[in-house]
Coordinates of C-alpha atoms (C1' of nucleotides) in Angstrom, one line a residue:
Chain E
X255 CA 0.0 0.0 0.0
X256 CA 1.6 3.6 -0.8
X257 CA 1.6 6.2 1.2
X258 CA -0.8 8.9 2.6
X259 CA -1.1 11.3 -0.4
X260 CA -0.4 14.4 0.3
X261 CA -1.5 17.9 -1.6
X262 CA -1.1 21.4 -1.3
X263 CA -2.7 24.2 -2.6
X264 CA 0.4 27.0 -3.1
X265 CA -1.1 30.5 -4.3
X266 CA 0.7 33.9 -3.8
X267 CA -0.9 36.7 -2.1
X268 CA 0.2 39.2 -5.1
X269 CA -3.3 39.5 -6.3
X270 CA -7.2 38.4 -5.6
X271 CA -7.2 34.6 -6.0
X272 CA -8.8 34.5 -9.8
X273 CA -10.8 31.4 -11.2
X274 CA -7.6 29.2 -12.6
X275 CA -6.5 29.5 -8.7
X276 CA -9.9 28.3 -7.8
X277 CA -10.5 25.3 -10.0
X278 CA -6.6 24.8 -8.9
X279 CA -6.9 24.7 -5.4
X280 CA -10.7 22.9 -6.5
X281 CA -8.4 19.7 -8.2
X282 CA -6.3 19.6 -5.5
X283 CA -8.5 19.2 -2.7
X284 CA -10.8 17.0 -4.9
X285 CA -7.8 14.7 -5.5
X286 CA -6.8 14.4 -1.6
X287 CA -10.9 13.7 -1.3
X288 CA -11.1 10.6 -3.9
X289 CA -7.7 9.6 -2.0
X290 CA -8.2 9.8 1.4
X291 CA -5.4 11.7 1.7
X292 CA -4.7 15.6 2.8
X293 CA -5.1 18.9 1.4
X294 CA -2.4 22.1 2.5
X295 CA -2.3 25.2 2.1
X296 CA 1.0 27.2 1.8
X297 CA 0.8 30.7 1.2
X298 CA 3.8 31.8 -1.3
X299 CA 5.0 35.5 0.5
X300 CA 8.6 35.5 -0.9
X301 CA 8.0 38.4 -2.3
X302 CA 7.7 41.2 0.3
X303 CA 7.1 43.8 -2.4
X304 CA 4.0 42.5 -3.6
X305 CA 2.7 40.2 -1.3
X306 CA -0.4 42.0 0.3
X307 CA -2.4 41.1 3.8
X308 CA -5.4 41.7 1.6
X309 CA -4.8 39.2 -0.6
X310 CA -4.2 36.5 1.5
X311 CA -7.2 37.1 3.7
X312 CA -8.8 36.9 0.2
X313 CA -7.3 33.6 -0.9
X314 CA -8.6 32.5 2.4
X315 CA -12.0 33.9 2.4
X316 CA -12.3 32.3 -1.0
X317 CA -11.3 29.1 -0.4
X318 CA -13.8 28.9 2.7
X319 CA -16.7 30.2 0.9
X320 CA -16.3 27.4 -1.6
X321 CA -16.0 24.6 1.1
X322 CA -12.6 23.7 0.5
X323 CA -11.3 23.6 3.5
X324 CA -7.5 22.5 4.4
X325 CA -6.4 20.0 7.0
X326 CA -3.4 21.6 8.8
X327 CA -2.3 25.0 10.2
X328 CA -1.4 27.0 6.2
X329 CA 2.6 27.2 6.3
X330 CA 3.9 30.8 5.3
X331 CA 7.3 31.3 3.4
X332 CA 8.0 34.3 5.5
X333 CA 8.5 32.7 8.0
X334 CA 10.9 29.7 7.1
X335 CA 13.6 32.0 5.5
X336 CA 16.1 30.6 7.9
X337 CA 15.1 27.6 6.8
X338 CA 15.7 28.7 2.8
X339 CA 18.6 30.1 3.9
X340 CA 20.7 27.0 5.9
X341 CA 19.7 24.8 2.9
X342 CA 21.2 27.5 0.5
X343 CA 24.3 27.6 2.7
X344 CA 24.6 23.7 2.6
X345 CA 24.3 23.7 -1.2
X346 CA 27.2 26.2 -1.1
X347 CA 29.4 23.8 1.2
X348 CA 29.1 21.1 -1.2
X349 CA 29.9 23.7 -4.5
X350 CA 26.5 22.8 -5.6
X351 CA 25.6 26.7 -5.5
X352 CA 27.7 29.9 -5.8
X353 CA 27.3 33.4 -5.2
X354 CA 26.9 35.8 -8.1
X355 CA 27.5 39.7 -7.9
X356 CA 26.6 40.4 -11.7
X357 CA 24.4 43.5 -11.7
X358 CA 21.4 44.0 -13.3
X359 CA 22.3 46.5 -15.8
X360 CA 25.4 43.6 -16.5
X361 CA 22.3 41.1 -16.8
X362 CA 20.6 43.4 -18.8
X363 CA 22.7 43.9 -21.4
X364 CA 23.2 40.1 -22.0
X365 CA 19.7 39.9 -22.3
X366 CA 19.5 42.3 -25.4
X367 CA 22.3 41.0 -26.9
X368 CA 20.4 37.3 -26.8
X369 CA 17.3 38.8 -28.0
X370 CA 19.0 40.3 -30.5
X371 CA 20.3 37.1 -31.7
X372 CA 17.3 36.2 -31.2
X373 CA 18.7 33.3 -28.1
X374 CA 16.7 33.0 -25.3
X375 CA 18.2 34.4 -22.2
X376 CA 20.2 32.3 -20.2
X377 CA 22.9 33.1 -17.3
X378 CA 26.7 32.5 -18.8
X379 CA 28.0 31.3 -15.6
X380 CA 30.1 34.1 -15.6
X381 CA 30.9 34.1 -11.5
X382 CA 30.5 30.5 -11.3
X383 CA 34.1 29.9 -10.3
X384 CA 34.9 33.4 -9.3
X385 CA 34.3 31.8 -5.2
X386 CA 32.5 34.9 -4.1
X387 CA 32.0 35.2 -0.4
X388 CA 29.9 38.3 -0.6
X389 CA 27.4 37.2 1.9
X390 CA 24.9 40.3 0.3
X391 CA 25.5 38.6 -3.3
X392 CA 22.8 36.5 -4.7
X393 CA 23.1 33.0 -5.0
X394 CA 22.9 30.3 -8.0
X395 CA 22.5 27.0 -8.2
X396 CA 24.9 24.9 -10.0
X397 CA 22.7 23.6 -13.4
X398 CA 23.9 20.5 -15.6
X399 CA 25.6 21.9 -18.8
X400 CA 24.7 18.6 -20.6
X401 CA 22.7 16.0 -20.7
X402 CA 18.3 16.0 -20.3
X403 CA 16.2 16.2 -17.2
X404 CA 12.5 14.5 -17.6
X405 CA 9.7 13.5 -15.9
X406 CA 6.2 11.8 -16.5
X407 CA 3.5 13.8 -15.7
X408 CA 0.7 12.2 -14.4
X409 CA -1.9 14.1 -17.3
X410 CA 0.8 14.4 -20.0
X411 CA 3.3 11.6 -19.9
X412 CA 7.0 11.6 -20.5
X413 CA 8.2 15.5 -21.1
X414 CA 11.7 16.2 -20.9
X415 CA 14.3 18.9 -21.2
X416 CA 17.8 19.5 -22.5
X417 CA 19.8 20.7 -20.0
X418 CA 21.5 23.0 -21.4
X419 CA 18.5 25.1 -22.0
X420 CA 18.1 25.6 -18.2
X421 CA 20.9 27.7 -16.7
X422 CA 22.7 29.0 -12.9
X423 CA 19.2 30.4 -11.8
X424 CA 19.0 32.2 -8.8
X425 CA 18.0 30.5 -5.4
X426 CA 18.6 33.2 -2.8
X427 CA 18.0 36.7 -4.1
X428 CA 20.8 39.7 -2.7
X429 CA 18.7 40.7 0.3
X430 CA 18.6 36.8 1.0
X431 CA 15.0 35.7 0.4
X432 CA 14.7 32.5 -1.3
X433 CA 13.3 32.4 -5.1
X434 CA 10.1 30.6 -5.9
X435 CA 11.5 27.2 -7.2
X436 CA 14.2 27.1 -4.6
X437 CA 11.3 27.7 -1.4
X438 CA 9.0 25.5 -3.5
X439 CA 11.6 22.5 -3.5
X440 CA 12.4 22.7 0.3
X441 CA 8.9 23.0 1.6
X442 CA 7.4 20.6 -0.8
X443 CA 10.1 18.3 0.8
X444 CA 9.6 19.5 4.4
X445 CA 5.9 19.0 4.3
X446 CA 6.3 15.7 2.7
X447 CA 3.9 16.1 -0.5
X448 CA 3.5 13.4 -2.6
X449 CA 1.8 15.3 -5.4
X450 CA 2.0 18.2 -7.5
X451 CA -0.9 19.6 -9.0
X452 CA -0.8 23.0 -10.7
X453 CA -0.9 24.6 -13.2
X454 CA 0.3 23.8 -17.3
X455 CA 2.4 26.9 -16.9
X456 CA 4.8 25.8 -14.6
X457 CA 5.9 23.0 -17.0
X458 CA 9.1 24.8 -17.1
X459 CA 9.7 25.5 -13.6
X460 CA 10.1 21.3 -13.1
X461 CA 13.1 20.4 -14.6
X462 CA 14.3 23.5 -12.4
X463 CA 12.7 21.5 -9.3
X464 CA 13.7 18.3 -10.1
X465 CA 17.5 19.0 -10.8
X466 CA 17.5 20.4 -7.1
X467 CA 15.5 17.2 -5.4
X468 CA 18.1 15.3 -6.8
X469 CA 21.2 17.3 -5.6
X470 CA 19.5 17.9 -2.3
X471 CA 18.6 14.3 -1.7
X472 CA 15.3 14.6 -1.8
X473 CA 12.7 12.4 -3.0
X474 CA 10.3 13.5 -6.2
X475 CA 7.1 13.7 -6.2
X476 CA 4.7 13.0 -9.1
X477 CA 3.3 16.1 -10.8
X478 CA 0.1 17.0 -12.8
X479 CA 0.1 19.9 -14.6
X480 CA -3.8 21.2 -15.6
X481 CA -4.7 22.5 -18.6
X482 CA -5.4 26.6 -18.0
X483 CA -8.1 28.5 -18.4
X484 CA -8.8 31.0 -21.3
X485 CA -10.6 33.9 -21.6
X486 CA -13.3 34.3 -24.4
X487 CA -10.5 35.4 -26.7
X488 CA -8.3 32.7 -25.6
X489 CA -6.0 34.5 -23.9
X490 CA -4.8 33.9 -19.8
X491 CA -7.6 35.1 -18.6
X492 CA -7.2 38.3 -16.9
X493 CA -9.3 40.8 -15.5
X494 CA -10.1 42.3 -18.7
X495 CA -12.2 39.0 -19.1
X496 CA -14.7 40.7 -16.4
X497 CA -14.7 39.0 -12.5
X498 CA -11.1 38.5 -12.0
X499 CA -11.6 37.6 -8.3
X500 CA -13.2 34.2 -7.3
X501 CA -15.4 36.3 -4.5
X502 CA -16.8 38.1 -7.1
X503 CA -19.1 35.3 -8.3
X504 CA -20.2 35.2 -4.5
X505 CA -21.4 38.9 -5.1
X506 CA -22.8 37.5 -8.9
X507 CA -25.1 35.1 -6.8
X508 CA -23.5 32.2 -7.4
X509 CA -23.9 29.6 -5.1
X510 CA -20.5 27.9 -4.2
X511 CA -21.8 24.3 -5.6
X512 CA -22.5 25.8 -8.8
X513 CA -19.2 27.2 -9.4
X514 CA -17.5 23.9 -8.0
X515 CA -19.8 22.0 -10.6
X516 CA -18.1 24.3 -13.5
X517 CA -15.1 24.5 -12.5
X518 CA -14.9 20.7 -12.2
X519 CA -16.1 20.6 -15.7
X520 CA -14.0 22.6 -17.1
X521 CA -11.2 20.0 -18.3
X522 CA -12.3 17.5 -16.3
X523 CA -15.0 14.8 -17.1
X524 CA -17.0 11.8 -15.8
X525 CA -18.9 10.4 -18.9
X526 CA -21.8 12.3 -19.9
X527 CA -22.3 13.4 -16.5
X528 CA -23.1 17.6 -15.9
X529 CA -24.1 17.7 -12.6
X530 CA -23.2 16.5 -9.3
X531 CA -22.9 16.8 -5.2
X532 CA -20.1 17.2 -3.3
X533 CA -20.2 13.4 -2.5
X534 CA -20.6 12.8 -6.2
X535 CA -17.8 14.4 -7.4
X536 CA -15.7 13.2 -4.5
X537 CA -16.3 9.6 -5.5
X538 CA -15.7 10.1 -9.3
X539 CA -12.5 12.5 -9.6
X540 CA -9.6 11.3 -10.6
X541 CA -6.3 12.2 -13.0
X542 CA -7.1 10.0 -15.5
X543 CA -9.9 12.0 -16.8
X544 CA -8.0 15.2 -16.9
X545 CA -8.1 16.6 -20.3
X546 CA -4.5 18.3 -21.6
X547 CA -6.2 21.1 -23.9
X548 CA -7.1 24.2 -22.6
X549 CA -10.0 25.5 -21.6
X550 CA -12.6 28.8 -22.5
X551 CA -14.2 30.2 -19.5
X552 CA -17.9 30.1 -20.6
X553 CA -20.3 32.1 -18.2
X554 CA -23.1 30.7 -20.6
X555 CA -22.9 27.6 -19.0
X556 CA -22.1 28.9 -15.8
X557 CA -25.6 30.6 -15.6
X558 CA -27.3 27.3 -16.6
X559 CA -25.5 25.5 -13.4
X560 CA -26.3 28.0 -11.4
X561 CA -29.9 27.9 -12.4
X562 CA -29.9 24.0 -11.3
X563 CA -28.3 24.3 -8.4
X564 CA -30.3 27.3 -6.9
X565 CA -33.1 24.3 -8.0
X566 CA -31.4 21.5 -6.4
X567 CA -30.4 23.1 -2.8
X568 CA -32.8 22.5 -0.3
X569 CA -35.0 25.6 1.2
X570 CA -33.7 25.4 4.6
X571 CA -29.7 25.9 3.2
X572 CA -30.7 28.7 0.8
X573 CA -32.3 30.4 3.8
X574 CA -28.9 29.7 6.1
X575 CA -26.8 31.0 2.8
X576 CA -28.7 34.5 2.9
X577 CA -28.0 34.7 6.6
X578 CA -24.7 34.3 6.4
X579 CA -24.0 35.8 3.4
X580 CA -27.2 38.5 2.1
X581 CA -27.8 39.6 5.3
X582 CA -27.6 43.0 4.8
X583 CA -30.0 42.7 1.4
X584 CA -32.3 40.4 2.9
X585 CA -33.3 43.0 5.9
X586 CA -36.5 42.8 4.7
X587 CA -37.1 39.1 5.7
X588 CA -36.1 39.5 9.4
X589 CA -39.5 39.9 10.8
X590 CA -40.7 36.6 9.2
X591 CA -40.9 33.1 10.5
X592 CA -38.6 30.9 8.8
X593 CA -40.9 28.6 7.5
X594 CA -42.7 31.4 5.9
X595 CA -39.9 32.6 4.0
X596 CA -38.6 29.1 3.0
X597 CA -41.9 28.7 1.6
X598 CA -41.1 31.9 -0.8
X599 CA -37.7 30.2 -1.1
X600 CA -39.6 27.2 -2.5
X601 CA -42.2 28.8 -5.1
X602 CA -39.0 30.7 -6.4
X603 CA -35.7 28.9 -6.2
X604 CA -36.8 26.6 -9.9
X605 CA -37.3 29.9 -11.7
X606 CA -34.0 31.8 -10.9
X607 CA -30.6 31.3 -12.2
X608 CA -28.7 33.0 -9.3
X609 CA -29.2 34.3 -5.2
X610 CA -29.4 37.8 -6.4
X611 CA -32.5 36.9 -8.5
X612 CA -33.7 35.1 -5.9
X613 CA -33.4 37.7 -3.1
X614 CA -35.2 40.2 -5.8
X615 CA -38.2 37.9 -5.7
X616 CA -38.8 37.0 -2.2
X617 CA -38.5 41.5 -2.3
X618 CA -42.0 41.1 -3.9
X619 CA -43.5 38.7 -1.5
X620 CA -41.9 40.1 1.8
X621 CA -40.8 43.8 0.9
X622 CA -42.3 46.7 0.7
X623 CA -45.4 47.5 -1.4
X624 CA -43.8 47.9 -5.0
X625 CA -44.8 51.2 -6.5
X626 CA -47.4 50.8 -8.9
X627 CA -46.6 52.8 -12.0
X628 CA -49.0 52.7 -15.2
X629 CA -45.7 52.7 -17.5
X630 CA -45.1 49.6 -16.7
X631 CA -48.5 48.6 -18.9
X632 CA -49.0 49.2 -23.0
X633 CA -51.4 52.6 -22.3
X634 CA -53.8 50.7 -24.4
X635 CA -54.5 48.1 -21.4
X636 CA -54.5 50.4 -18.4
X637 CA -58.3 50.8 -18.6
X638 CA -59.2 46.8 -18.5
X639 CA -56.4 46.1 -15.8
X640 CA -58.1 48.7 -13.8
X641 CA -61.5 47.6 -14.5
X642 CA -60.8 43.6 -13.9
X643 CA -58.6 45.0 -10.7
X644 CA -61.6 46.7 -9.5
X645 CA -63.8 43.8 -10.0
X646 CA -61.3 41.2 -9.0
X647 CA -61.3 43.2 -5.4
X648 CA -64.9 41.6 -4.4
X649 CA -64.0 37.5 -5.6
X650 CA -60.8 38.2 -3.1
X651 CA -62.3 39.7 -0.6
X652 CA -64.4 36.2 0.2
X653 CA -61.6 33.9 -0.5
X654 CA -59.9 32.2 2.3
X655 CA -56.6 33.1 0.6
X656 CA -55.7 29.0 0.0
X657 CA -54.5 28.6 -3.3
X658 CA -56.8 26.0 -4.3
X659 CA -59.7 28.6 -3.9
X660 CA -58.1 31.6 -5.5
X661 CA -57.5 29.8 -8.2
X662 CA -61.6 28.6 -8.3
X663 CA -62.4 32.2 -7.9
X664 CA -60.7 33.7 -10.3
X665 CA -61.3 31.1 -13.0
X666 CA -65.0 31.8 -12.2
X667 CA -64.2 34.8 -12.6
X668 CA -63.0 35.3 -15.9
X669 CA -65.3 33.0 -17.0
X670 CA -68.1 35.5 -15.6
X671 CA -66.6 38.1 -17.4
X672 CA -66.3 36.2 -20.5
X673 CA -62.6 36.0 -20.8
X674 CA -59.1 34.0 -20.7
X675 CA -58.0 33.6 -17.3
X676 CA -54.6 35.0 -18.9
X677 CA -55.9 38.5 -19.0
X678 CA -57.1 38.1 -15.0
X679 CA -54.0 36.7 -13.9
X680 CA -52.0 39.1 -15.6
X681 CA -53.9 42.3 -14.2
X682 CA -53.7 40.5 -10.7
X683 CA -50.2 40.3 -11.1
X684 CA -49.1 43.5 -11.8
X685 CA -51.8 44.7 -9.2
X686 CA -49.2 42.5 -6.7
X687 CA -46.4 43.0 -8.0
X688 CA -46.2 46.2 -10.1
X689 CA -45.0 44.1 -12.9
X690 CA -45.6 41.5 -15.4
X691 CA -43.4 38.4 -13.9
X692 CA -43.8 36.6 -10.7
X693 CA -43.8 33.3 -9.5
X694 CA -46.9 31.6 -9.7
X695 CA -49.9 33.4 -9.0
X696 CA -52.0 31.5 -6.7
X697 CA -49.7 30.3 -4.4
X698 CA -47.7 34.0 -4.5
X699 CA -51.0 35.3 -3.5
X700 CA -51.4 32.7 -1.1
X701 CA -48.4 33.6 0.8
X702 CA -48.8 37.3 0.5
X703 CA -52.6 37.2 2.7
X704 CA -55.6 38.1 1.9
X705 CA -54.6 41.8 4.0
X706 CA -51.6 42.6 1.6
X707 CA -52.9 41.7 -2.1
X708 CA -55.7 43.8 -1.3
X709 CA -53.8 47.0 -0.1
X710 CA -51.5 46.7 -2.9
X711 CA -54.2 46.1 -5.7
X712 CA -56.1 49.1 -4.0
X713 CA -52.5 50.8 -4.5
X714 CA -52.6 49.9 -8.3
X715 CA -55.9 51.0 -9.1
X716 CA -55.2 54.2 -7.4
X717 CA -51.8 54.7 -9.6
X718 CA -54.3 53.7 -12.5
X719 CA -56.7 56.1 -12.2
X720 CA -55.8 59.1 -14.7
Chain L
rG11 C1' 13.0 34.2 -31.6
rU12 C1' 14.1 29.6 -28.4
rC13 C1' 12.0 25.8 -25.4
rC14 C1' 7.6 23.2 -23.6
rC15 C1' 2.5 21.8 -23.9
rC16 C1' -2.0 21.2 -26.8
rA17 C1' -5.6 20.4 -31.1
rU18 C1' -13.6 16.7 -31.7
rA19 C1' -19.3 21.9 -33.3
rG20 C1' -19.5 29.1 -31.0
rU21 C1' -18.2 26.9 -25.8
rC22 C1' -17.3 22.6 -22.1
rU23 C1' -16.6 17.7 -23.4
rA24 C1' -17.4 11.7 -24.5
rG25 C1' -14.2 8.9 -27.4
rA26 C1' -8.0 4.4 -25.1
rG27 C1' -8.1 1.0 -33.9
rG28 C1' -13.7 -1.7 -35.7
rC29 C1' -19.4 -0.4 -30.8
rC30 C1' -18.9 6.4 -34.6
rU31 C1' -23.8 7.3 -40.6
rA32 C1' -18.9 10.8 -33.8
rG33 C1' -22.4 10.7 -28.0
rG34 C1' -23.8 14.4 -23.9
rA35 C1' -24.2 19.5 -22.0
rC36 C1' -24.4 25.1 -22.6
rA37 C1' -25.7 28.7 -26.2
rA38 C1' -28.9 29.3 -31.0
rC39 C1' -33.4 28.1 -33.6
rU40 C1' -38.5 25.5 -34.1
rC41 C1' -42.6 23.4 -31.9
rC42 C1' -45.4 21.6 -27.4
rC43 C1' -46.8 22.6 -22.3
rU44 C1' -48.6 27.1 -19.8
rU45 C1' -51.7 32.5 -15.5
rU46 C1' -46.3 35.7 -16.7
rC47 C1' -41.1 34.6 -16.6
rA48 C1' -38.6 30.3 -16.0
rC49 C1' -38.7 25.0 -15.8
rG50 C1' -39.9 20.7 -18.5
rG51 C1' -40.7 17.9 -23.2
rA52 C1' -40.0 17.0 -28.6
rG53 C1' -37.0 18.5 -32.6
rU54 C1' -33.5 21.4 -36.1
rA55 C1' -28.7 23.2 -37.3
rG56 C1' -23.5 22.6 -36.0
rA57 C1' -17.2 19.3 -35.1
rC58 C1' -12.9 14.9 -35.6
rA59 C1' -7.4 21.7 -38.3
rC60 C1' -4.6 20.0 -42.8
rG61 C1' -1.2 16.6 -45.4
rG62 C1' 1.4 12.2 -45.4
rG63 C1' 2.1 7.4 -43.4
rU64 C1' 1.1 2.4 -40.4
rU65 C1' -3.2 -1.0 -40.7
rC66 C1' -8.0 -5.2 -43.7
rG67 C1' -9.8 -0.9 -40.9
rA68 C1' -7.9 5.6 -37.7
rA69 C1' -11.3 10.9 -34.4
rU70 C1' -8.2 7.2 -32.0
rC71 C1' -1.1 5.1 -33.5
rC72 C1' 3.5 7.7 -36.1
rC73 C1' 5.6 11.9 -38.9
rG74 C1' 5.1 16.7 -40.8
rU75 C1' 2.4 21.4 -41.6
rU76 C1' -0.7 24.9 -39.7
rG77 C1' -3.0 26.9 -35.6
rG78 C1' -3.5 28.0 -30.3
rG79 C1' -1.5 28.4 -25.4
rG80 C1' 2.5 28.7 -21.9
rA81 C1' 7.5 29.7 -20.2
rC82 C1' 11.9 32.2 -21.1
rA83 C1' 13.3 37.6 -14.0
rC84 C1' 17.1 38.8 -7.8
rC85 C1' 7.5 37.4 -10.1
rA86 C1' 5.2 33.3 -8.5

RNA sequence: GUCCCCAUAGUCUAGAGGCCUAGGACAACUCCCUUUCACGGAGUAGACACGGGUUCGAAUCCCGUUGGGGACACCA
């Protein structure tokens, strides 16, 4: 039996964590999940210029909302540079690394000359034997001149590298601070992960990686690399492509299942299966059905899954979601009983695509009167709404408000009145409502009480009279 | 430019040599249902990038071309 897999989630808090970070950290935890195994987070602060408080409360905030939650305390690179910096000073010992005191401008100018020879850039080695002992210089790591340096990656297979298209990179930067694939290295070492998941553009960083496991003694683990994600014009999507942060869709009124369904979907695949639960997805997920090509962000088919979910979750956790997360919008429901409002929940949650929508609804059952305004009607109907209104008043006033007899009455009386019920039930609605879509009449009206409807369709007629 | 990855409809994808006259989903369109809007149901249109191989047989394997993406930092 192998080992406990082990998984980390690895974002830097330079920037809101975007979607590709998302379905990311999504994959990752989805794979500890299907193998009993554990999900980390590390948070990748090497970078003290851009690394932001913000962000990583962001990352964090993000990650909960969604449900993905991780199993140990999240590990910080800040705070293991001592740790960066005695493995750096071991690699030294053994000539496996060497300081470098080349300036930038020198760097510089080495890259123009390769791109005008149209070379990629790579470090000459020029101090590699000088033995600097500078201890403010940066520091390189020793690279293979010959020779390749492969792996098999667990989506792609076999990919290798020449070596001598990698170069001396640097792992310790002047003021000391460990570069990404040198801190990446030692802490995926140190917290003993036995996969790599992320994403298709760090193919290049591995070779990197792996050439250091190797000198360093370490063991290597398997990596995955997903497919990204592309914008509409199938570029890295960007916040030019509209939300760039994951929280955003929180504020769009997506519900976090929805975007976990699309996300998951989005170069992965179980058969002809679209939609599933948590459990669901759990059970099924695995590497094997990874696609390798790219993927366009669609919000198309976003909308649709959020549409079945808002469907699919039970009343009582919609009701908890706006507590925790509407509260502020949904004011308006705090004087209600629970179970009345999960009753609105329930005569509205199959007809809207998002919370947003839904919230707008349950405005019309449990908010304030809407204000009546004959604009809202072709001028060439105002004068039958306001006569059916008028006569509609007397049928409500004797119905006991179930919506098995509103619905009697009403048919009776359009058929009194010699007309479709379509007519009626429109005029009734916008007499509610103020407008011309609702959920379904009868059992609306039924939860709105006999006292409401009427003050609102006495509201209409008045707003109707010219 | 160099290196790496990728290539089924507008989009997400199924497809591991014969089960494919290529399946599902979103979007589009048509019709049905209907008290509105949705939902739902029934349909229509739409794809294996191209060229060579290999094979009795290729969407599936190989090579090339084209196209797309990514990486080329003291960013991650």
């Amino acid at each position: 039996m192998s080992k406990t897999t082990r998984v980390r989630f690895a974002p830097s808090p330079t920037g809101f964590l975007h979607i590709g970070g998302a379905r990311t950290a999504l994959f990752n935890w989805l794979f500890a999940k299907a193998t009993g195994g554990k999900f980390l987070l590390r948070i990748e602060d090497t970078d003290t210029e851009r690394s932001e408080e913000r962000f990583t409360k962001d990352i964090f905030e993000s990650l909960q909302w969604l449900g993905l939650h991780w199993d140990e305390e999240p590990v910080y690179q800040s705070a293991r540079f001592d740790r960066y910096q005695s493995i750096a000073a071991g690699l030294m010992a053994k000539g496996e690394a060497y300081r470098c005191r080349c300036t930038s401008a020198e760097l510089d100018a080495i890259r123009a000359e390769c791109t005008k020879q149209k070379r990629p850039f790579r470090y000459p080695g020029t101090c590699r034997e000088k033995g600097i002992t500078d201890p403010g210089a940066v520091i390189r790591v020793r690279v293979p001149r010959t020779g390749e340096t492969g792996f098999t990656d667990l989506i792609r297979g076999p990919i290798s590298f020449k070596n001598q298209d990698l170069d001396d990179w640097v792992i310790l930067r002047g003021n000391q601070s460990p570069t990404y694939n040198f801190s990446v290295v030692v802490d995926d070492h140190d917290l003993a992960i036995t996969h790599v998941l992320r994403g298709e553009d760090h193919i290049n960083n591995t070779p990197k990686q792996i050439l250091l496991y190797r000198t360093l003694g370490y063991e290597v683990p398997e990596f995955a690399h997903l497919p990204m994600i592309l914008g509409p014009d199938r570029s890295k999507l960007s916040k030019r492509h509209g939300a760039a942060s994951t929280l955003e869709y929180r504020g769009m009124g997506f519900l976090p299942i929805a975007l976990i369904n699309f996300l998951a979907r989005l170069g992965w695949s179980h058969g002809d299966q679209e939609i599933f639960t948590l459990n669901e997805l759990q059970a099924a997920f695995s590497l094997e059905h990874i696609g390798k090509a790219n993927a366009v962000f669609g919000i198309d088919k976003l909308n649709w899954m959020g549409g079945k979910m808002m469907e699919l979750v039970p009343q009582g956790e919609l009701f908890d979601y706006l507590g925790r997360y509407f509260s502020v919008e949904t004011q308006f429901l705090k004087d209600y009983p629970k179970p009345t409002v999960e009753a609105g929940i329930g005569i509205i949650q199959g007809k809207v695509k998002n919370v947003l929508d839904l919230i707008e609804q349950l405005g019309c059952l449990f908010g304030e009167d809407p204000v009546f305004n004959r604009a809202a009607l072709k001028e060439a109907e105002v004068p039958s709404v306001k006569e059916i209104l008028e006569g509609a008043v007397a049928e409500l006033e004797g119905s006991d408000f179930s919506k098995g007899d509103l619905e009697s009455r009403l048919r009776a009386y359009a058929a009194k009145k010699q007309i479709k019920l379509t007519p009626v039930a429109q005029a009734v609605r916008f007499g509610v409502t103020g407008g011309k879509v609702s959920p379904g009449l009868f059992e609306m009206l039924e939860l709105q009480g006999k006292e409401r409807v009427l003050r609102r369709i006495a509201l209409a007629v008045e707003a109707l009279k010219s």
